[in-house]
Coordinates of C-alpha atoms and ligand atoms in Angstrom, one line a residue:
X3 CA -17.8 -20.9 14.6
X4 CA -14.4 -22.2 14.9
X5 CA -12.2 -24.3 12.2
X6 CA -11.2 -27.9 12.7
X7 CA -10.8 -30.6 10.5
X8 CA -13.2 -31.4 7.6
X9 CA -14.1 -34.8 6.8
X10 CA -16.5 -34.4 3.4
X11 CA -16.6 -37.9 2.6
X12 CA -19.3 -38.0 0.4
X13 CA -18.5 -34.8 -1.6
X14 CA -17.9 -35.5 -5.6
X15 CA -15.3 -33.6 -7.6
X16 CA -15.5 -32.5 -11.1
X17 CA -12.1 -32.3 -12.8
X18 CA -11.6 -30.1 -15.7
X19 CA -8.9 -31.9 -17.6
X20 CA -8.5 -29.0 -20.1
X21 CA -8.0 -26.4 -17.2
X22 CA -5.6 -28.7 -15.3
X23 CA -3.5 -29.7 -18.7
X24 CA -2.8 -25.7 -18.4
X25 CA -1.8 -25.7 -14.5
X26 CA 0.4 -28.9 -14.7
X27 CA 2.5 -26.8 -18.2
X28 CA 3.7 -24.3 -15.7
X29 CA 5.1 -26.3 -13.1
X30 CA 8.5 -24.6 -12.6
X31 CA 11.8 -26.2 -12.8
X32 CA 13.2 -25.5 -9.4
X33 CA 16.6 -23.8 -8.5
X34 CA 19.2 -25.5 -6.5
X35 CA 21.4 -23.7 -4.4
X36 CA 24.0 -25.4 -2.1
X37 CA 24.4 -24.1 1.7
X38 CA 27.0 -25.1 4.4
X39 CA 26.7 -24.5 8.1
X40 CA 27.8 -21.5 9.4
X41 CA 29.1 -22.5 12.8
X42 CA 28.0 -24.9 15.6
X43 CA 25.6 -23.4 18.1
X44 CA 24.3 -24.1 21.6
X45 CA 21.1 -24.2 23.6
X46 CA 21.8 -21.7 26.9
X47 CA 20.3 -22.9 29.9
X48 CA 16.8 -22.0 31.0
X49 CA 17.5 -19.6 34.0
X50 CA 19.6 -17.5 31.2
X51 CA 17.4 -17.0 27.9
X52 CA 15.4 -14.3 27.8
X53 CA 13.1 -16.4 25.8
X54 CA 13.1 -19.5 23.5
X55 CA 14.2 -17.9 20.6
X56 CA 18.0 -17.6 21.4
X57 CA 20.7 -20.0 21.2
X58 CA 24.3 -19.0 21.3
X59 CA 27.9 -19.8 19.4
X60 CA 29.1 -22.7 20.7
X61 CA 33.0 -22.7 21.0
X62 CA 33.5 -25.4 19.2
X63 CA 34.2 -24.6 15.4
X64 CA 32.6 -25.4 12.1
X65 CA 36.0 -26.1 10.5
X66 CA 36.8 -28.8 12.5
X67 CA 33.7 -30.6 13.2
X68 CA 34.8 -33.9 12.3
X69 CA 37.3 -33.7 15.3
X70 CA 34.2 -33.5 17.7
X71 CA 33.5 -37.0 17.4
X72 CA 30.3 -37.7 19.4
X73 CA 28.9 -40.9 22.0
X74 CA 26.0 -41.8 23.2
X75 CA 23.8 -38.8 24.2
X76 CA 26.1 -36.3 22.9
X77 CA 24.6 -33.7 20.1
X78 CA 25.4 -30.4 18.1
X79 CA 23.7 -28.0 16.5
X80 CA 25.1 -26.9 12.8
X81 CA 24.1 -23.4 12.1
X82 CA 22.8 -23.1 8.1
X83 CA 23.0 -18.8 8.7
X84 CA 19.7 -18.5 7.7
X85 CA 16.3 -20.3 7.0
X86 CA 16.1 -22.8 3.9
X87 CA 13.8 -25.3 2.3
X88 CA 15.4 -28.4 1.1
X89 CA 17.4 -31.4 1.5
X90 CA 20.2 -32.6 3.5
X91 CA 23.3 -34.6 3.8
X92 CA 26.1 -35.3 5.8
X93 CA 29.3 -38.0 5.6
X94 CA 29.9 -39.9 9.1
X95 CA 32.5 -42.1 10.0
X96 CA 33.2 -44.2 13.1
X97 CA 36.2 -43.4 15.1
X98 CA 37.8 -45.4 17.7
X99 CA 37.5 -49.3 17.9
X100 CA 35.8 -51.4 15.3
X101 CA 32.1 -50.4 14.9
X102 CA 30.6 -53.5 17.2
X103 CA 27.5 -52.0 16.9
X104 CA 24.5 -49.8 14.7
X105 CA 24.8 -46.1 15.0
X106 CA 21.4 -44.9 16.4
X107 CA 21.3 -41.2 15.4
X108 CA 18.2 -38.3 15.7
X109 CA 18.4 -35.4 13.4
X110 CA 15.8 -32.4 14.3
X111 CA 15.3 -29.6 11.5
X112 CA 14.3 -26.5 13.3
X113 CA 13.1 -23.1 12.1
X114 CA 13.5 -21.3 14.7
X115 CA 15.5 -21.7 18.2
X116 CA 12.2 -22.9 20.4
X117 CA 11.7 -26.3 18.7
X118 CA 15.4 -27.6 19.8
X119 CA 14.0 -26.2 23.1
X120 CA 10.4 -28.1 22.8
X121 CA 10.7 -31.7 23.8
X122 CA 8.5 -33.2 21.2
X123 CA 7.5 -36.6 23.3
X124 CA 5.1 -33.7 25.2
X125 CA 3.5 -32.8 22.2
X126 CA -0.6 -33.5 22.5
X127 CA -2.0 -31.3 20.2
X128 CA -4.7 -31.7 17.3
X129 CA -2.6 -31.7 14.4
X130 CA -0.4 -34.6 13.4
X131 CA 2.9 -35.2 15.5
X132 CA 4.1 -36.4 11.9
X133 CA 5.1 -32.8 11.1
X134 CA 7.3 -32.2 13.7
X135 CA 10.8 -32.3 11.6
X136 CA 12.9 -35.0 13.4
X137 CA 14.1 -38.5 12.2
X138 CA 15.8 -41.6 13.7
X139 CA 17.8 -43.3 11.7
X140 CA 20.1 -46.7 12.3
X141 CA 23.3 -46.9 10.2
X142 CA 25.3 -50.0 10.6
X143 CA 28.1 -49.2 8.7
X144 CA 30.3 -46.8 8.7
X145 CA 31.5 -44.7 6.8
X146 CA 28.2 -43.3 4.9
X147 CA 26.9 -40.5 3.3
X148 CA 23.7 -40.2 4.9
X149 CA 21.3 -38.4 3.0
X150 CA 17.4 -37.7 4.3
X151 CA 14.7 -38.2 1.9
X152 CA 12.4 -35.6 3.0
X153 CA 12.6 -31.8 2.2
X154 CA 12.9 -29.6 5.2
X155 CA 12.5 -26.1 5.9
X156 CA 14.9 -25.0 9.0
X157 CA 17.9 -23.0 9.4
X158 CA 19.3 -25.5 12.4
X159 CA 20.1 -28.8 12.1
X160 CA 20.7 -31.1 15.5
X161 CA 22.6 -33.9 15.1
X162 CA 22.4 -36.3 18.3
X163 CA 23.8 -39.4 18.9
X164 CA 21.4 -42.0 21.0
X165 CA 23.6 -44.6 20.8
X166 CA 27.1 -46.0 19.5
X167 CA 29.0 -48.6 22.0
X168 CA 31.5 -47.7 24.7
X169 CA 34.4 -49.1 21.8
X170 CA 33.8 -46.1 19.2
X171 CA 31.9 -43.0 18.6
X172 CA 30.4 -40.8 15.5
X173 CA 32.6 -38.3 13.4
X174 CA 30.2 -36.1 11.4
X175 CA 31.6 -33.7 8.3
X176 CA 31.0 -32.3 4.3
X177 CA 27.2 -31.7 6.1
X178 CA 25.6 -29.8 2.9
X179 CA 21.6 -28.8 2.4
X180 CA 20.5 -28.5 -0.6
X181 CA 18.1 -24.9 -0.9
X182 CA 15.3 -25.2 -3.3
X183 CA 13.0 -22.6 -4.7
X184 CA 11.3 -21.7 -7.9
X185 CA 12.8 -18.1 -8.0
X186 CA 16.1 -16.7 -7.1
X187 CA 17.1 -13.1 -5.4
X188 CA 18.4 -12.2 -8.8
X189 CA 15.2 -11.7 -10.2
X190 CA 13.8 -9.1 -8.3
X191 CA 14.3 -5.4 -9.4
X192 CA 16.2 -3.0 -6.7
X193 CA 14.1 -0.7 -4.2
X194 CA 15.6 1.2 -2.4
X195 CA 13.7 1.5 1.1
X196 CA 15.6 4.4 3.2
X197 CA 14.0 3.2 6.3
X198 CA 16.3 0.6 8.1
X199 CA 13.2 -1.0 10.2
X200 CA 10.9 -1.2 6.6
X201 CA 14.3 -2.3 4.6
X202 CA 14.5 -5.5 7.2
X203 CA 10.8 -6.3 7.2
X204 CA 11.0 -6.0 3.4
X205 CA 13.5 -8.4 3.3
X206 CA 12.4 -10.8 5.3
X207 CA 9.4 -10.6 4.0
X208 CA 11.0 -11.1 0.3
X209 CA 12.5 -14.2 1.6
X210 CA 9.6 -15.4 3.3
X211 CA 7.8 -15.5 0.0
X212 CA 11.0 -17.4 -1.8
X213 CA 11.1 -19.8 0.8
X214 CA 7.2 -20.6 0.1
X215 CA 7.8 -21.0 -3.6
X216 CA 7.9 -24.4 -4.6
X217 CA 5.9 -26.1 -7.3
X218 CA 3.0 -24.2 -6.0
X219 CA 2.8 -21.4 -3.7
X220 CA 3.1 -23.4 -0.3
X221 CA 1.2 -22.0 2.8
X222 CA 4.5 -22.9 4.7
X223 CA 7.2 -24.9 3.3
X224 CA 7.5 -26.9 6.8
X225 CA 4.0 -26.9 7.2
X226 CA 1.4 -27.9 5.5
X227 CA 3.6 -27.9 2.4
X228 CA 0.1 -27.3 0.1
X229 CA -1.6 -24.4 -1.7
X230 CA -4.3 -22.8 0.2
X231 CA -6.6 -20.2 -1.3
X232 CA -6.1 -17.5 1.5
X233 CA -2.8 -17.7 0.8
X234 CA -2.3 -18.1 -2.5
X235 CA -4.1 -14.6 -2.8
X236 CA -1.5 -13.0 -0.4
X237 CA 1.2 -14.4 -1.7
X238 CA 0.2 -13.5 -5.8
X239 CA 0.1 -10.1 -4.2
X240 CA 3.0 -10.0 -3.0
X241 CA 5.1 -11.7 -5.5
X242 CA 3.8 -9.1 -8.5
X243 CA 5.7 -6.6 -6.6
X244 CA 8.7 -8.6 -5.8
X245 CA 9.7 -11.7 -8.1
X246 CA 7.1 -11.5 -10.4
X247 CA 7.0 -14.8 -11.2
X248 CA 3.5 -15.4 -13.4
X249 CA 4.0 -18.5 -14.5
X250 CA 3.5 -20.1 -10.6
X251 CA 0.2 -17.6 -10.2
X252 CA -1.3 -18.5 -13.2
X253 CA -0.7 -22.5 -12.4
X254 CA -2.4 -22.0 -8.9
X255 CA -5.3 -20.3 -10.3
X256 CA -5.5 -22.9 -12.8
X257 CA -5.1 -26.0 -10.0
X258 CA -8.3 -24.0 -8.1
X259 CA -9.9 -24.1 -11.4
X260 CA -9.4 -27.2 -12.7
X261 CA -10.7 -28.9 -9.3
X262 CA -14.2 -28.3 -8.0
X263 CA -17.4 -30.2 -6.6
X264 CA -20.2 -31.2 -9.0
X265 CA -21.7 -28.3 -7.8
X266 CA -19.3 -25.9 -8.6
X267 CA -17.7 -25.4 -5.0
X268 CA -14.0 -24.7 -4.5
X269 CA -12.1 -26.2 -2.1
X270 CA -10.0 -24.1 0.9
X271 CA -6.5 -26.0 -0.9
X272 CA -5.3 -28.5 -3.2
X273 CA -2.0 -31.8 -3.0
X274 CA 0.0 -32.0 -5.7
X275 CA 1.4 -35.3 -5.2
X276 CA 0.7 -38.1 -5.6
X277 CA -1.6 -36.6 -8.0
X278 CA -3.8 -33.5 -8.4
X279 CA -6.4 -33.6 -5.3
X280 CA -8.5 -31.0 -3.8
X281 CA -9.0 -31.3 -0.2
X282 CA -12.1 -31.9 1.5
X283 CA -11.9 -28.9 3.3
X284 CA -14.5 -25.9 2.4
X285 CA -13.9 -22.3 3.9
X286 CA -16.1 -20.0 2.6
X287 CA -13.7 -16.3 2.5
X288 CA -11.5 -19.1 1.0
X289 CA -13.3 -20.3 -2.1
X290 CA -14.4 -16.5 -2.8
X291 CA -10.8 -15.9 -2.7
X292 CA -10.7 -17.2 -5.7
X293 CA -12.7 -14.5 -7.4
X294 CA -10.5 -12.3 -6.3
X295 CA -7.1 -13.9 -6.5
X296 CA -8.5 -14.1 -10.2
X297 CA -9.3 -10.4 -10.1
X298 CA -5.8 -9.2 -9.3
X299 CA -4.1 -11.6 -12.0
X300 CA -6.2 -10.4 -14.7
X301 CA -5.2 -6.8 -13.4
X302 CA -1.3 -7.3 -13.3
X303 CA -1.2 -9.3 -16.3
X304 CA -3.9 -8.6 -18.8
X305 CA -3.9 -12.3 -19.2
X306 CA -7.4 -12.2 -21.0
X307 CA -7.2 -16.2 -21.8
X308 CA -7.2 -17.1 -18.3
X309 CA -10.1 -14.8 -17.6
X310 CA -11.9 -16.8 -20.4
X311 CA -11.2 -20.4 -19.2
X312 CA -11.9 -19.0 -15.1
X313 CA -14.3 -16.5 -15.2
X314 CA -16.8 -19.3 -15.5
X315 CA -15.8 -20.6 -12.4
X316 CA -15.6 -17.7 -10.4
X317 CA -19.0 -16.6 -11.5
X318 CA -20.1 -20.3 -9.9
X319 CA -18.3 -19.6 -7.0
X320 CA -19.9 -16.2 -6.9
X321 CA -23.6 -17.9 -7.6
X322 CA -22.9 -20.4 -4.8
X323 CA -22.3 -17.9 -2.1
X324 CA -25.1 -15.4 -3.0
X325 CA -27.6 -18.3 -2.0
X326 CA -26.0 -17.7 1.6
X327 CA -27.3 -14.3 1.3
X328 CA -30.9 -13.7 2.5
X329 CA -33.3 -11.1 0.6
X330 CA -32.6 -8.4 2.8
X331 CA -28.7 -8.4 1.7
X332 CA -27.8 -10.4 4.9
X333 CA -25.2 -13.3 4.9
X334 CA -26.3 -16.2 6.7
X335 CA -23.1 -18.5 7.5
X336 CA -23.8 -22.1 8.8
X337 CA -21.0 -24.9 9.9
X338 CA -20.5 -26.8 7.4
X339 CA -19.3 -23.6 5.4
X340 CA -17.4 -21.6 8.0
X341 CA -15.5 -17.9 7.4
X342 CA -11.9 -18.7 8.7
X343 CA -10.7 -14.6 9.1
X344 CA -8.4 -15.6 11.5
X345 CA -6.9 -18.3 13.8
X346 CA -8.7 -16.6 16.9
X347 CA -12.2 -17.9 18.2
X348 CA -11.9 -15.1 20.1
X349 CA -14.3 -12.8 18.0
X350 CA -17.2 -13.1 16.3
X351 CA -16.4 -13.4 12.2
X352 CA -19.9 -12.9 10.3
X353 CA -19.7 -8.9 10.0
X354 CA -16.7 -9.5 8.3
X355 CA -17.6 -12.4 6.1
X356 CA -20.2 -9.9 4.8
X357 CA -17.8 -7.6 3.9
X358 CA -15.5 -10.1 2.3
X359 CA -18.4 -10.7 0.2
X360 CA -18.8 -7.3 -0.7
X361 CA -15.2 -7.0 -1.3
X362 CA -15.2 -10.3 -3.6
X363 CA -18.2 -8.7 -5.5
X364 CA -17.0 -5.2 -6.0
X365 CA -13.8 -7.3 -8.0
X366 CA -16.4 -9.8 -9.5
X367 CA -18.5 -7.1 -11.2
X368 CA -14.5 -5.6 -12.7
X369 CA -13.9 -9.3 -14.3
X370 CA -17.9 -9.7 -15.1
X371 CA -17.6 -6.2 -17.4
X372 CA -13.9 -7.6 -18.7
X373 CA -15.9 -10.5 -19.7
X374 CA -19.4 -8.7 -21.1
X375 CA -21.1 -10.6 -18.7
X376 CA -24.9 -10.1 -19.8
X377 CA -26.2 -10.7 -16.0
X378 CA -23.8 -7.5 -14.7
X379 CA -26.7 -5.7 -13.7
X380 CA -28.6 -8.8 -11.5
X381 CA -25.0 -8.6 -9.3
X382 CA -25.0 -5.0 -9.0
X383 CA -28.2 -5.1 -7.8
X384 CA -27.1 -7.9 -5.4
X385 CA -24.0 -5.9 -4.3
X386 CA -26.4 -2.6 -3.8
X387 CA -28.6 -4.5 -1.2
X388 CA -25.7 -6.1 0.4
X389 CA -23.7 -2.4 1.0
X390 CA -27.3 -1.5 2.2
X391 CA -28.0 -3.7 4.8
X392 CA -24.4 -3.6 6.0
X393 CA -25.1 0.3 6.6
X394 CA -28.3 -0.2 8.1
X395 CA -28.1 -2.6 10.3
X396 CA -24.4 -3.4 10.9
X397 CA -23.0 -0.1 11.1
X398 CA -24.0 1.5 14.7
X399 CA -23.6 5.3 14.2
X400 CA -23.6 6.2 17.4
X401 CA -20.2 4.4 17.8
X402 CA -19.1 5.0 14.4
X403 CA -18.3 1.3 14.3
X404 CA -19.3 -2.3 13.0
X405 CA -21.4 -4.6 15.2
X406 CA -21.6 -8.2 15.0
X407 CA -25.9 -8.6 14.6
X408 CA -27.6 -10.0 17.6
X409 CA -24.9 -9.3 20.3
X410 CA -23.6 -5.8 19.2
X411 CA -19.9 -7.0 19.7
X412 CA -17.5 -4.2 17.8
X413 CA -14.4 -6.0 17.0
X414 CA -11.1 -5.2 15.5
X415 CA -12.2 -7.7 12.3
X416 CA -15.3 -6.4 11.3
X417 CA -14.1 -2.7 11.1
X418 CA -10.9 -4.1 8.8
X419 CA -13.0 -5.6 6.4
X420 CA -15.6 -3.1 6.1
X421 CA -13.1 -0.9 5.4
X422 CA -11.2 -3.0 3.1
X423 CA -14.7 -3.9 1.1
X424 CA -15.4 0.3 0.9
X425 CA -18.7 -0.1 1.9
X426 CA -18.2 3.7 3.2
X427 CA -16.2 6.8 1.5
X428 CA -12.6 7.6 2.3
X429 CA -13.9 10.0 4.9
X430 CA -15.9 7.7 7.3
X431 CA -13.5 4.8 6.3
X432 CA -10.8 7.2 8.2
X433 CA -13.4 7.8 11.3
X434 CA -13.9 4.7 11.6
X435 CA -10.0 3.0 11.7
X436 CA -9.4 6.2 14.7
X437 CA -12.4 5.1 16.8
X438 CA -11.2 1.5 16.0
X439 CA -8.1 2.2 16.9
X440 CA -8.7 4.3 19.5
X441 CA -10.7 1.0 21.0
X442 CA -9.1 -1.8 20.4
X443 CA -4.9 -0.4 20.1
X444 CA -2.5 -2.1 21.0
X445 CA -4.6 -5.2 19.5
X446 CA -5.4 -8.2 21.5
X447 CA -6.6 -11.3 20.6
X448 CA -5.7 -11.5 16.6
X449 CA -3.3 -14.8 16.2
X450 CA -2.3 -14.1 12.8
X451 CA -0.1 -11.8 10.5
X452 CA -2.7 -13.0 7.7
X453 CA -5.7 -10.9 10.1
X454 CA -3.0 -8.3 10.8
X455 CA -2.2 -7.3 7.3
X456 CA -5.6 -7.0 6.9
X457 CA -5.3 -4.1 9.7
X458 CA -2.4 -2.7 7.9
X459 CA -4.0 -2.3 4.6
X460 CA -7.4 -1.2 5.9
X461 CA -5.0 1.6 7.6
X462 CA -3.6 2.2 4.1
X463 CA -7.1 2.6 2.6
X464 CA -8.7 4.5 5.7
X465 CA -5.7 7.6 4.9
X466 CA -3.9 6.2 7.8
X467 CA -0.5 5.9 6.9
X468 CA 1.3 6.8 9.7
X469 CA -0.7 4.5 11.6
X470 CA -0.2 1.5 9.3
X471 CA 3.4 1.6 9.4
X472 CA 3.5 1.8 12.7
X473 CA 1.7 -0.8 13.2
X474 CA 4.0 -3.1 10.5
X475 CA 7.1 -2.1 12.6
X476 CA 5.4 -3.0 15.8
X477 CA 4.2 -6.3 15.0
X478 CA 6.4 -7.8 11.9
X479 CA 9.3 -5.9 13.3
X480 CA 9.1 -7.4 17.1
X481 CA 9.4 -11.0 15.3
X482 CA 12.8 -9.7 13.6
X483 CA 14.1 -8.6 17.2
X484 CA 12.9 -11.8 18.4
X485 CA 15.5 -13.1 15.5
X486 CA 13.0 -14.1 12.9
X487 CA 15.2 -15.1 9.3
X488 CA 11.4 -15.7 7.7
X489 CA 8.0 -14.1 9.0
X490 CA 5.5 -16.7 11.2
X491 CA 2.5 -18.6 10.8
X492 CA 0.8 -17.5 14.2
X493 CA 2.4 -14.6 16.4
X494 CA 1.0 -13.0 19.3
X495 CA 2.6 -10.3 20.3
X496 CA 1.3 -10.9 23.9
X497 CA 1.8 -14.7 24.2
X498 CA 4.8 -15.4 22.6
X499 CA 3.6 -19.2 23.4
X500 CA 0.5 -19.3 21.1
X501 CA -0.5 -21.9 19.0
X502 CA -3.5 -22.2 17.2
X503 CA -2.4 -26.3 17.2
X504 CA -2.0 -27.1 21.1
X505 CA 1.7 -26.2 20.6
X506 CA 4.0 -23.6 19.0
X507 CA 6.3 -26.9 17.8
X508 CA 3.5 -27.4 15.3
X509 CA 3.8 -23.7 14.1
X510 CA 5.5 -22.7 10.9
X511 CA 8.1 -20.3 11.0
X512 CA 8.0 -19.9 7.6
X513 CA 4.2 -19.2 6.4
X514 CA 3.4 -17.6 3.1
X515 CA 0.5 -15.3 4.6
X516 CA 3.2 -13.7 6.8
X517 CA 5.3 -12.5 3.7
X518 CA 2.8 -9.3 3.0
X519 CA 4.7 -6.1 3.9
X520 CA 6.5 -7.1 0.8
X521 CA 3.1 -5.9 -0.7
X522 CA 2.3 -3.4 1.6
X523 CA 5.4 -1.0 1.1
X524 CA 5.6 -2.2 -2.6
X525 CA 2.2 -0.8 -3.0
X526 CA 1.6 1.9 -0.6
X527 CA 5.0 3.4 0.0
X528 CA 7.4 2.8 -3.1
X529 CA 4.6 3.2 -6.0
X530 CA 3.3 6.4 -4.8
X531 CA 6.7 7.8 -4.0
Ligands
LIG605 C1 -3.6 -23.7 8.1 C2 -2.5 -23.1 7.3 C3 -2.9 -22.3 6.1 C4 -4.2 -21.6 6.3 C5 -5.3 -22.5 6.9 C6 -6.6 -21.9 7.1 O1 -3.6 -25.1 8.0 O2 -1.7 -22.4 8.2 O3 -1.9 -21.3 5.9 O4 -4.6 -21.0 5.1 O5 -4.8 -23.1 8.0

């Protein structure tokens, strides 16, 4: 059961004009923070890049770019020092003979190195070619301040020139981007991490996060710019031990809330703009997400209004994936209501969506007794024959592992979430991530840092600590050596090339599910110390 696009035309919303009132209060004012290029920078030349990720220092300097005038075909690359979300401007003048014709200019915002390289004409992908961040622009006057509409999210901007006339070329300088965020550095409290590898993933994991904070938490600021539920959870993890920021959680919790079918069904993410609209897209970890993203608010902030006005809703959302659940405790997943898990198709995702469901449960029945919920005992019971059918019939003992029902495939998923839903004590939790591990290490086949913190934190839980930061230097850390500024949507360690979208121009380089070591060695490692 894969994920594509969702087309639920004939689905009707419920607004809850009271709940949204609430969301729209909290949107944040955002900070402004003004960034100058660095230096100039180069592509190097096939035969000499070890991969598409490097460029190198060009020799001509950032103090005197306006002396580099450029003609037709001619380009730079400005250097911002690191990866920013915002706006950008830059003053150009003509130089040489009266300007006899329009300057025909293409500016490409690019996160990382491999999308100067990627030639996007040979894009052919399933996503839209609209997000790939490159404009054409006529001026035909000089001088101008040129200054692009659009927000972008990129640490390199290419300037090239298509066209001028053989009488005069283009003199770029004062080129200025405008960084935007709803939180600053300044707000978070020290840590001190003694471990140089965990300091760098910590920080690039911190500004990962800020990067992703807009007016909502975005999924990536470059891509697709919105709020999704997967990871909105992730990222309201991470920021309670980093920024802190409550005021942007308890909006996005309210935005969930606040939009919903007629039937009580919450959609995988939300726009913003024009105006407030839930997608038409329905995942069904994503919706119970909510319950839980709920769950771990209520925790941090003892916020006991918004468990008033949501729990409702989360109870709905609960109701409307137990009738997915058959009397023997099994969940029966159909198309029209897939499990995402991860980007791969290349494993089989219903063990685990029964154990997010035990996992969204177990947190349910926390809010449900917050909330004197009169029914507590009809979802325990629930839960019970879930856990018990999971352990019957899922759990093979001979292997000491998960199966997938019907064709007995044991994969790296179902173990994580099994584990991470504690359907088994501390003991077998930590027999089961070694025979996992001992299976299926170095992994294979998992596209995304959102399914690989799942593996770190199931490590965490299984008493596998060693193990779990191993595995957060090996696979966070390689995307650092590889020059990472902010953490990636999709990263393979063993196809640097993949793309869940047909190609890796369409990836974000900046994705919000990627930002969770923040979390991981808040919780785990600095906590406990
Ligand atoms: C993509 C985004 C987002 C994710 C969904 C499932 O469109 O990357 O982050 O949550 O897929």
């Amino acid at each position: 059961m894969a994920f594509t696009f969702q087309i639920n035309n004939d689905v009707v919303w419920d607004y809850d004009k009271n709940l949204l009132e609430r969301a729209e209060a909290n949107i944040p004012a955002l900070l402004e923070t003004e960034v100058r290029p660095i230096r100039i920078v180069e592509r190097i030349p096939e035969d000499q890049r070890a991969n598409d990720f490097e460029l190198r220092e060009s020799e001509k300097n950032i103090l005197s770019l306006n002396d580099y005038s450029l003609g037709r075909d001619e380009s730079l690359i400005l250097d911002l020092g690191d990866h920013y979300v915002g706006q950008f401007s830059v003053d150009i003048a003509s130089v040489g003979s009266p300007m006899d014709a329009p300057l025909y200019l293409r500016l490409k915002f690019a996160e990382v190195p491999s999308e100067l390289y990627a030639d996007s004409a040979d894009y052919d992908g399933w996503l839209s070619r609209s997000w790939i961040q490159e404009e054409y622009v006529h001026l035909d006057v000089l001088p101008a301040t040129l200054k692009l509409p659009r927000r972008y999210s990129c640490r390199y901007v290419e300037l090239t020139v298509i066209d001028t006339s053989p009488k005069w070329k283009a003199s770029f300088s004062n080129p200025l981007f405008v960084a935007k965020s709803s939180v600053s550095m300044d707000q978070l409290s020290a840590v001190t991490i003694e471990d140089e590898e965990l300091k760098a993933i910590y920080n690039v994991s911190v500004k990962t996060l800020l990067d992703c904070m807009q007016t909502v938490f975005e999924d990536g600021p470059k891509r697709d710019r919105r709020l999704w539920l997967g990871d909105l959870r992730l990222q309201a993890l991470a920021n309670y031990y980093t920024f802190n920021d409550l005021f942007l959680a308890k909006r996005c919790l309210y935005l969930f809330g606040g939009m919903r079918t007629n039937d009580g069904k919450i959609p995988a993410n939300v726009f913003t703009e024009p105006e407030l609209t839930p997608d038409d897209t329905f995942l069904f970890d994503y919706s119970l997400f909510f319950v839980t993203s709920l769950f771990d608010y209520v925790e941090h902030t003892k916020d006991y209004d918004a468990l008033e006005n949501l729990y409702p809703i989360a109870k709905k959302a609960v109701d409307l994936a137990l009738e997915q659940v058959d009397s023997q405790g099994r969940l029966v997943l159909t198309e029209d209501w897939p499990v995402f898990v991860d980007w791969s198709n290349d494993f089989e995702k219903s063990t685990a969506g029964q154990a997010i469901m035990i996992y969204t449960l177990k947190r349910f029945l926390k809010l449900a007794e917050a909330y004197n919920e009169s029914e507590k005992a009809h979802y325990q019971q629930l839960l019970n024959q879930m856990v018990d059918f999971s352990k019957q019939a899922l759990f093979d003992t001979e292997q000491k592992q998960f199966i997938i029902e019907g064709t007995n495939e044991v994969n790296v998923a179902s173990q994580v979430w099994m584990v991470l839903a504690e359907v088994f004590d501390k003991r077998t939790n930590k027999r089961i991530m070694r025979e996992m591990m001992k299976n299926h290490f170095p992994i294979k086949g998992i596209a995304t840092p959102y399914m690989y913190h799942h593996v770190v934190e199931a490590l965490f839980i299984a008493d596998c600590s060693e193990e779990a930061i191993k595995l957060m230097k090996d696979y966070w850390g390689k995307m650092i050596e590889l020059g990472a500024d902010t953490f990636w949507e999709a990263f393979k360690p063993e196809d640097l090339e993949f793309s869940p979208y047909g190609s890796p121009i369409l990836n974000s380089y900046c994705h919000a599910w990627s930002c969770t070591p923040a979390y991981l060695i808040g919780k785990y490692l600095l906590v406990n110390k």
